[in-house]
Amino acid sequence: MTDTISSSLLERLQRHDAVAWQRMVQLFTPLVYQWARRSGLGEFDSADVVQDVFAGTLRGINRFTRVNPGDTFRGWLHQITRNKIVDFHRQRAGSPIAEGGSTANLRLHSVAQEAQFVSDDDAESTECLVRRGLELIRGEFEPRTWLAFEAVATGERPAAEVATELGMSVGAVYVAKSRVIKRLRAELEGLI
């Protein structure tokens, strides 16, 4: 098992550990990209925003703290993403002219409206992180363990059927599922 459980991952991010940064970027890039796309940005603009988000995250990682019980790294990253999307729209719209009066005010208001999108704690965002987390940890397991997990985790196939197919005991199928879920929880703990 790797040492990338999230409490240590966050600590290593704050120490600017290169391996930790690579893991965080691998884990969160699809989600940040999804947030940018949902805000109405195109494919290439979203990719640019993703880069800006991670550059901002690098600069501000030591300011991330959990003050309230519901504070998460994902929520903090979501706020950075929102800010970078607003910045993108402001840059695209050009600097508003001070004497523009109501016209300039309308432009600024439209920038804020364009950057609104689904909150960071919606089910789709969580699913995106879970899928990505599973992709990242898959290589840590034997193929048979992974097949057993996949087959029973969806709830569509009974453990006894999977056990027979894979030449395992029913108990071993449940252990395989449990090991993968435990590792996934460790990978994502505190991040979602």
PDB file of N, CA and C in Angstrom, residues 124-161:
ATOM      1  N   GLU A 124     -22.434  14.295  -8.235  1.00  0.00           N
ATOM      2  CA  GLU A 124     -21.649  14.080  -9.451  1.00  0.00           C
ATOM      3  C   GLU A 124     -20.162  14.352  -9.207  1.00  0.00           C
ATOM      4  N   SER A 125     -19.858  15.391  -8.429  1.00  0.00           N
ATOM      5  CA  SER A 125     -18.463  15.693  -8.100  1.00  0.00           C
ATOM      6  C   SER A 125     -17.854  14.582  -7.260  1.00  0.00           C
ATOM      7  N   THR A 126     -18.618  14.097  -6.300  1.00  0.00           N
ATOM      8  CA  THR A 126     -18.131  13.002  -5.462  1.00  0.00           C
ATOM      9  C   THR A 126     -17.875  11.766  -6.310  1.00  0.00           C
ATOM     10  N   GLU A 127     -18.800  11.461  -7.201  1.00  0.00           N
ATOM     11  CA  GLU A 127     -18.637  10.299  -8.073  1.00  0.00           C
ATOM     12  C   GLU A 127     -17.394  10.438  -8.946  1.00  0.00           C
ATOM     13  N   CYS A 128     -17.143  11.632  -9.438  1.00  0.00           N
ATOM     14  CA  CYS A 128     -15.958  11.880 -10.262  1.00  0.00           C
ATOM     15  C   CYS A 128     -14.684  11.590  -9.471  1.00  0.00           C
ATOM     16  N   LEU A 129     -14.626  12.053  -8.231  1.00  0.00           N
ATOM     17  CA  LEU A 129     -13.451  11.802  -7.397  1.00  0.00           C
ATOM     18  C   LEU A 129     -13.311  10.329  -7.041  1.00  0.00           C
ATOM     19  N   VAL A 130     -14.416   9.669  -6.763  1.00  0.00           N
ATOM     20  CA  VAL A 130     -14.364   8.242  -6.437  1.00  0.00           C
ATOM     21  C   VAL A 130     -13.852   7.451  -7.640  1.00  0.00           C
ATOM     22  N   ARG A 131     -14.386   7.746  -8.821  1.00  0.00           N
ATOM     23  CA  ARG A 131     -13.916   7.053 -10.036  1.00  0.00           C
ATOM     24  C   ARG A 131     -12.416   7.269 -10.236  1.00  0.00           C
ATOM     25  N   ARG A 132     -11.992   8.519 -10.084  1.00  0.00           N
ATOM     26  CA  ARG A 132     -10.574   8.832 -10.284  1.00  0.00           C
ATOM     27  C   ARG A 132      -9.717   8.166  -9.210  1.00  0.00           C
ATOM     28  N   GLY A 133     -10.195   8.186  -7.980  1.00  0.00           N
ATOM     29  CA  GLY A 133      -9.474   7.513  -6.901  1.00  0.00           C
ATOM     30  C   GLY A 133      -9.312   6.031  -7.178  1.00  0.00           C
ATOM     31  N   LEU A 134     -10.376   5.398  -7.673  1.00  0.00           N
ATOM     32  CA  LEU A 134     -10.306   3.974  -8.013  1.00  0.00           C
ATOM     33  C   LEU A 134      -9.292   3.724  -9.125  1.00  0.00           C
ATOM     34  N   GLU A 135      -9.269   4.594 -10.123  1.00  0.00           N
ATOM     35  CA  GLU A 135      -8.288   4.445 -11.201  1.00  0.00           C
ATOM     36  C   GLU A 135      -6.865   4.503 -10.654  1.00  0.00           C
ATOM     37  N   LEU A 136      -6.639   5.410  -9.705  1.00  0.00           N
ATOM     38  CA  LEU A 136      -5.291   5.609  -9.182  1.00  0.00           C
ATOM     39  C   LEU A 136      -4.820   4.479  -8.270  1.00  0.00           C
ATOM     40  N   ILE A 137      -5.741   3.827  -7.576  1.00  0.00           N
ATOM     41  CA  ILE A 137      -5.323   2.759  -6.650  1.00  0.00           C
ATOM     42  C   ILE A 137      -5.393   1.367  -7.265  1.00  0.00           C
ATOM     43  N   ARG A 138      -5.969   1.249  -8.423  1.00  0.00           N
ATOM     44  CA  ARG A 138      -6.178  -0.070  -9.039  1.00  0.00           C
ATOM     45  C   ARG A 138      -4.899  -0.893  -9.120  1.00  0.00           C
ATOM     46  N   GLY A 139      -3.817  -0.282  -9.484  1.00  0.00           N
ATOM     47  CA  GLY A 139      -2.546  -0.983  -9.639  1.00  0.00           C
ATOM     48  C   GLY A 139      -1.973  -1.538  -8.347  1.00  0.00           C
ATOM     49  N   GLU A 140      -2.542  -1.160  -7.216  1.00  0.00           N
ATOM     50  CA  GLU A 140      -2.060  -1.646  -5.923  1.00  0.00           C
ATOM     51  C   GLU A 140      -2.629  -3.023  -5.571  1.00  0.00           C
ATOM     52  N   PHE A 141      -3.540  -3.536  -6.393  1.00  0.00           N
ATOM     53  CA  PHE A 141      -4.224  -4.790  -6.087  1.00  0.00           C
ATOM     54  C   PHE A 141      -3.962  -5.833  -7.161  1.00  0.00           C
ATOM     55  N   GLU A 142      -4.017  -7.082  -6.740  1.00  0.00           N
ATOM     56  CA  GLU A 142      -3.925  -8.195  -7.681  1.00  0.00           C
ATOM     57  C   GLU A 142      -5.151  -8.151  -8.594  1.00  0.00           C
ATOM     58  N   PRO A 143      -5.002  -8.582  -9.853  1.00  0.00           N
ATOM     59  CA  PRO A 143      -6.136  -8.537 -10.781  1.00  0.00           C
ATOM     60  C   PRO A 143      -7.381  -9.263 -10.256  1.00  0.00           C
ATOM     61  N   ARG A 144      -7.198 -10.407  -9.635  1.00  0.00           N
ATOM     62  CA  ARG A 144      -8.353 -11.165  -9.136  1.00  0.00           C
ATOM     63  C   ARG A 144      -9.065 -10.409  -8.010  1.00  0.00           C
ATOM     64  N   THR A 145      -8.303  -9.762  -7.154  1.00  0.00           N
ATOM     65  CA  THR A 145      -8.897  -8.954  -6.083  1.00  0.00           C
ATOM     66  C   THR A 145      -9.737  -7.839  -6.683  1.00  0.00           C
ATOM     67  N   TRP A 146      -9.181  -7.203  -7.709  1.00  0.00           N
ATOM     68  CA  TRP A 146      -9.898  -6.091  -8.341  1.00  0.00           C
ATOM     69  C   TRP A 146     -11.167  -6.580  -9.042  1.00  0.00           C
ATOM     70  N   LEU A 147     -11.072  -7.693  -9.736  1.00  0.00           N
ATOM     71  CA  LEU A 147     -12.251  -8.245 -10.409  1.00  0.00           C
ATOM     72  C   LEU A 147     -13.352  -8.582  -9.407  1.00  0.00           C
ATOM     73  N   ALA A 148     -12.967  -9.157  -8.272  1.00  0.00           N
ATOM     74  CA  ALA A 148     -13.955  -9.483  -7.238  1.00  0.00           C
ATOM     75  C   ALA A 148     -14.610  -8.208  -6.715  1.00  0.00           C
ATOM     76  N   PHE A 149     -13.802  -7.199  -6.461  1.00  0.00           N
ATOM     77  CA  PHE A 149     -14.341  -5.920  -5.990  1.00  0.00           C
ATOM     78  C   PHE A 149     -15.328  -5.345  -6.998  1.00  0.00           C
ATOM     79  N   GLU A 150     -14.900  -5.235  -8.249  1.00  0.00           N
ATOM     80  CA  GLU A 150     -15.767  -4.648  -9.274  1.00  0.00           C
ATOM     81  C   GLU A 150     -17.084  -5.401  -9.411  1.00  0.00           C
ATOM     82  N   ALA A 151     -17.000  -6.708  -9.352  1.00  0.00           N
ATOM     83  CA  ALA A 151     -18.196  -7.521  -9.571  1.00  0.00           C
ATOM     84  C   ALA A 151     -19.227  -7.360  -8.461  1.00  0.00           C
ATOM     85  N   VAL A 152     -18.777  -7.233  -7.223  1.00  0.00           N
ATOM     86  CA  VAL A 152     -19.750  -7.149  -6.120  1.00  0.00           C
ATOM     87  C   VAL A 152     -20.026  -5.714  -5.673  1.00  0.00           C
ATOM     88  N   ALA A 153     -19.138  -4.787  -5.974  1.00  0.00           N
ATOM     89  CA  ALA A 153     -19.325  -3.405  -5.517  1.00  0.00           C
ATOM     90  C   ALA A 153     -20.551  -2.754  -6.145  1.00  0.00           C
ATOM     91  N   THR A 154     -20.893  -3.159  -7.338  1.00  0.00           N
ATOM     92  CA  THR A 154     -22.065  -2.589  -8.001  1.00  0.00           C
ATOM     93  C   THR A 154     -23.360  -3.135  -7.423  1.00  0.00           C
ATOM     94  N   GLY A 155     -23.260  -4.254  -6.716  1.00  0.00           N
ATOM     95  CA  GLY A 155     -24.444  -4.868  -6.128  1.00  0.00           C
ATOM     96  C   GLY A 155     -25.275  -5.657  -7.115  1.00  0.00           C
ATOM     97  N   GLU A 156     -24.781  -5.782  -8.340  1.00  0.00           N
ATOM     98  CA  GLU A 156     -25.547  -6.476  -9.375  1.00  0.00           C
ATOM     99  C   GLU A 156     -25.309  -7.989  -9.381  1.00  0.00           C
ATOM    100  N   ARG A 157     -24.192  -8.409  -8.785  1.00  0.00           N
ATOM    101  CA  ARG A 157     -23.883  -9.839  -8.802  1.00  0.00           C
ATOM    102  C   ARG A 157     -23.675 -10.332  -7.382  1.00  0.00           C
ATOM    103  N   PRO A 158     -24.243 -11.466  -7.059  1.00  0.00           N
ATOM    104  CA  PRO A 158     -24.052 -12.015  -5.714  1.00  0.00           C
ATOM    105  C   PRO A 158     -22.614 -12.501  -5.514  1.00  0.00           C
ATOM    106  N   ALA A 159     -22.141 -12.378  -4.283  1.00  0.00           N
ATOM    107  CA  ALA A 159     -20.772 -12.778  -3.954  1.00  0.00           C
ATOM    108  C   ALA A 159     -20.522 -14.251  -4.264  1.00  0.00           C
ATOM    109  N   ALA A 160     -21.518 -15.100  -4.052  1.00  0.00           N
ATOM    110  CA  ALA A 160     -21.346 -16.537  -4.314  1.00  0.00           C
ATOM    111  C   ALA A 160     -21.065 -16.792  -5.791  1.00  0.00           C
ATOM    112  N   GLU A 161     -21.764 -16.095  -6.659  1.00  0.00           N
ATOM    113  CA  GLU A 161     -21.553 -16.248  -8.102  1.00  0.00           C
ATOM    114  C   GLU A 161     -20.152 -15.784  -8.486  1.00  0.00           C
TER     115      GLU A 161
END
